[in-house]
Coordinates of N, CA and C in Angstrom, one line a residue:
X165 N 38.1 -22.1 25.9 CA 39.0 -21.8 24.8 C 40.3 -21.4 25.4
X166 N 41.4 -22.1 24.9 CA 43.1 -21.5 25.5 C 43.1 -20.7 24.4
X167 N 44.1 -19.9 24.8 CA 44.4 -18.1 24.2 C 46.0 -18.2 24.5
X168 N 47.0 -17.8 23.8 CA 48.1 -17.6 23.9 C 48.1 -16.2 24.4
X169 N 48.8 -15.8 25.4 CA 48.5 -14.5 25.6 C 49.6 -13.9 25.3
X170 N 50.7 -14.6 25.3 CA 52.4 -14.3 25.5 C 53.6 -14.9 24.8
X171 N 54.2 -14.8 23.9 CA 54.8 -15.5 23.4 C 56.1 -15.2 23.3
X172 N 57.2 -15.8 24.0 CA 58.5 -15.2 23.9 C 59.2 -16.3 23.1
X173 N 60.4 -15.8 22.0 CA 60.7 -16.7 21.0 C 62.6 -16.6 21.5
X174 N 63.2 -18.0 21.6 CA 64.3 -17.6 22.1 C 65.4 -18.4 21.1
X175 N 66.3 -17.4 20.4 CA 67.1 -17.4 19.6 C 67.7 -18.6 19.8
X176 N 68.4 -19.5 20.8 CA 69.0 -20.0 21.0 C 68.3 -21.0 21.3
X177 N 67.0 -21.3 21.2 CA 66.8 -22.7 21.9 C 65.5 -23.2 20.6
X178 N 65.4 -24.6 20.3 CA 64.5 -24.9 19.6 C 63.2 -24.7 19.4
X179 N 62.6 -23.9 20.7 CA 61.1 -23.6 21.0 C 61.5 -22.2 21.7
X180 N 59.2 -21.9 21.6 CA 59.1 -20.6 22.3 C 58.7 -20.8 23.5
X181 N 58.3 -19.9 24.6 CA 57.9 -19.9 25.3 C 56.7 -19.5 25.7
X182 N 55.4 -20.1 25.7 CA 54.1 -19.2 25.4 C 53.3 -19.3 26.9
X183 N 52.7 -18.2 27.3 CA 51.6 -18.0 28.4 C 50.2 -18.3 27.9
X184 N 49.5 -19.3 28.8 CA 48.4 -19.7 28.2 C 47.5 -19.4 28.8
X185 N 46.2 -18.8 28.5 CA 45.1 -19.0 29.8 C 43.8 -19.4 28.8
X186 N 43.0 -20.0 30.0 CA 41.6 -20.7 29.4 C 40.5 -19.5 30.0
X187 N 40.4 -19.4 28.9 CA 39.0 -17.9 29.1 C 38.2 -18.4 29.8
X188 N 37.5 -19.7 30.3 CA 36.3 -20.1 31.1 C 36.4 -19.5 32.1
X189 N 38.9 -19.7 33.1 CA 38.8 -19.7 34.4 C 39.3 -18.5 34.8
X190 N 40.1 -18.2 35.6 CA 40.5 -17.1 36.4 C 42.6 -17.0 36.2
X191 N 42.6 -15.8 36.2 CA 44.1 -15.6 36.0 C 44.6 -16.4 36.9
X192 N 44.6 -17.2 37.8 CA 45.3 -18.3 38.7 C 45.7 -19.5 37.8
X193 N 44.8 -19.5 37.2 CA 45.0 -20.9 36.1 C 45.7 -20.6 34.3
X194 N 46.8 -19.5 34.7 CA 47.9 -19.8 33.5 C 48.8 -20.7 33.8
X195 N 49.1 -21.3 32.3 CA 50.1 -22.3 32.6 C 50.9 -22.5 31.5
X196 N 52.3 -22.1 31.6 CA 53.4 -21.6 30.6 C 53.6 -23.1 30.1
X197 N 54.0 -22.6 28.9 CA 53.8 -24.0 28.5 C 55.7 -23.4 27.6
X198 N 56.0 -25.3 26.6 CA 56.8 -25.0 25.3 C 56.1 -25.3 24.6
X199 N 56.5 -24.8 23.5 CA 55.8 -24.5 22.1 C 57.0 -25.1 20.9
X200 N 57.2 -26.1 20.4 CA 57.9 -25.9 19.0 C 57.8 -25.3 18.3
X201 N 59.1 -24.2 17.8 CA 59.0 -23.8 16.2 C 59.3 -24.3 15.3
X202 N 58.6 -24.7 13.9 CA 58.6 -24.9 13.0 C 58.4 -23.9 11.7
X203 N 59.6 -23.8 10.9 CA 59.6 -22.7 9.8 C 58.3 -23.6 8.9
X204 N 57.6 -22.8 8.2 CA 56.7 -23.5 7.0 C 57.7 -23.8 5.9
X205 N 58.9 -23.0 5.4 CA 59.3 -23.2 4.3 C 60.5 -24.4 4.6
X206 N 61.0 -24.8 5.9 CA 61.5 -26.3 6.2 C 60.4 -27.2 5.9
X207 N 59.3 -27.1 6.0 CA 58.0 -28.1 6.3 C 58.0 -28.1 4.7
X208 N 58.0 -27.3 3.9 CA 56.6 -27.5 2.6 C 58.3 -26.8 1.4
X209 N 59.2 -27.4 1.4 CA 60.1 -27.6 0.2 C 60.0 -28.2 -0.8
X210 N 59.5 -27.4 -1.8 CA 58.9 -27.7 -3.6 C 58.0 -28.3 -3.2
X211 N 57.0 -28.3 -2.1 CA 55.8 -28.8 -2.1 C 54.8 -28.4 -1.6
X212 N 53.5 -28.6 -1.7 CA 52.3 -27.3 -1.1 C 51.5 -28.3 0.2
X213 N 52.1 -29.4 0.0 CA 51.1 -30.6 1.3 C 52.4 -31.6 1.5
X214 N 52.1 -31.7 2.8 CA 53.0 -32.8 3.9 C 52.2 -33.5 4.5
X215 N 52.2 -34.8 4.7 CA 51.2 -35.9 5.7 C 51.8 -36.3 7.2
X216 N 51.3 -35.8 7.9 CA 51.8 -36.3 9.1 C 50.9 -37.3 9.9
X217 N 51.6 -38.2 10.5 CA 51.1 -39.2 10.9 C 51.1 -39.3 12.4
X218 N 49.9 -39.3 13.2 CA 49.7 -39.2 14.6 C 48.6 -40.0 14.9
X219 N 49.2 -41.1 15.9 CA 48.1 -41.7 16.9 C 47.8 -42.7 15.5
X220 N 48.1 -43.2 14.6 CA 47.7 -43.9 13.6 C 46.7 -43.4 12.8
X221 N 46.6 -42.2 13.0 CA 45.6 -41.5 12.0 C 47.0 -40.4 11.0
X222 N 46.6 -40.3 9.7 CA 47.0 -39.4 9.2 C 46.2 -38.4 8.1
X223 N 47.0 -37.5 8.6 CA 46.6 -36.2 8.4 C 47.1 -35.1 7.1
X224 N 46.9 -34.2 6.9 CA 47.1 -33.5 5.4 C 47.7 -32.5 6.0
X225 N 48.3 -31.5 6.2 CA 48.6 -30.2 6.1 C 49.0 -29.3 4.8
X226 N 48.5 -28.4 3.8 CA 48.5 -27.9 2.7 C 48.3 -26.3 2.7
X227 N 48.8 -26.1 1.9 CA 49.4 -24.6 1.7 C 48.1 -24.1 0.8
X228 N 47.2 -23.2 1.3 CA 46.3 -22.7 0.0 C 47.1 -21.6 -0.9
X229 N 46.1 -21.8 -2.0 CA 46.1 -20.2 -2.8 C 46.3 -19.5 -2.5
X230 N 45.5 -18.6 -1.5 CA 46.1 -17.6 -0.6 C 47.1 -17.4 0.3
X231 N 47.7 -18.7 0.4 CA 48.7 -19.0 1.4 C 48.2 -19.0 2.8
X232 N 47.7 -19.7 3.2 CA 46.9 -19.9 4.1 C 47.4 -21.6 4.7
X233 N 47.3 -22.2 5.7 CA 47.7 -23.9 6.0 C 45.9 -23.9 6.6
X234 N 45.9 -25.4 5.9 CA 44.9 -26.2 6.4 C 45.2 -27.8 6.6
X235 N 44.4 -27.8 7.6 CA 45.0 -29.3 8.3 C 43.7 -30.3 7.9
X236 N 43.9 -31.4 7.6 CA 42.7 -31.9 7.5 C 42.8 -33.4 7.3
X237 N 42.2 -34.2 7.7 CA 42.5 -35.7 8.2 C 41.8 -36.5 7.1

């Protein structure tokens, strides 16, 4: 399982910067990664579900009741 352990968000640039580690291995094996940010309320304007389309499969993303996002194909 990867674990974000770190996440720095930088004003000035389109993405964050997140520290990753896989719980199986050993602190030698983090690997910083970019991260895109995306606001939800850019994504979901006057609407509660967006389809995005990846690898030729498409997919659902939707806003619950509780305001909650679920992704589902």
């Amino acid at each position: 399982m990867k674990i974000i352990t770190n996440l720095t968000s930088k004003e000035h640039m389109s993405f964050d910067i997140a520290i990753v580690t896989d719980t199986a291995r050993t602190h030698e094996d983090i690997k910083i990664s970019r991260i895109k940010r995306l606001h939800s309320d850019k994504l979901f304007t006057n609407v509660k579900e967006v389809m995005i389309d990846h690898e030729n499969e498409t997919y659902i993303l939707r806003v619950t009741k509780q305001n909650k996002l679920i992704l589902t194909k």
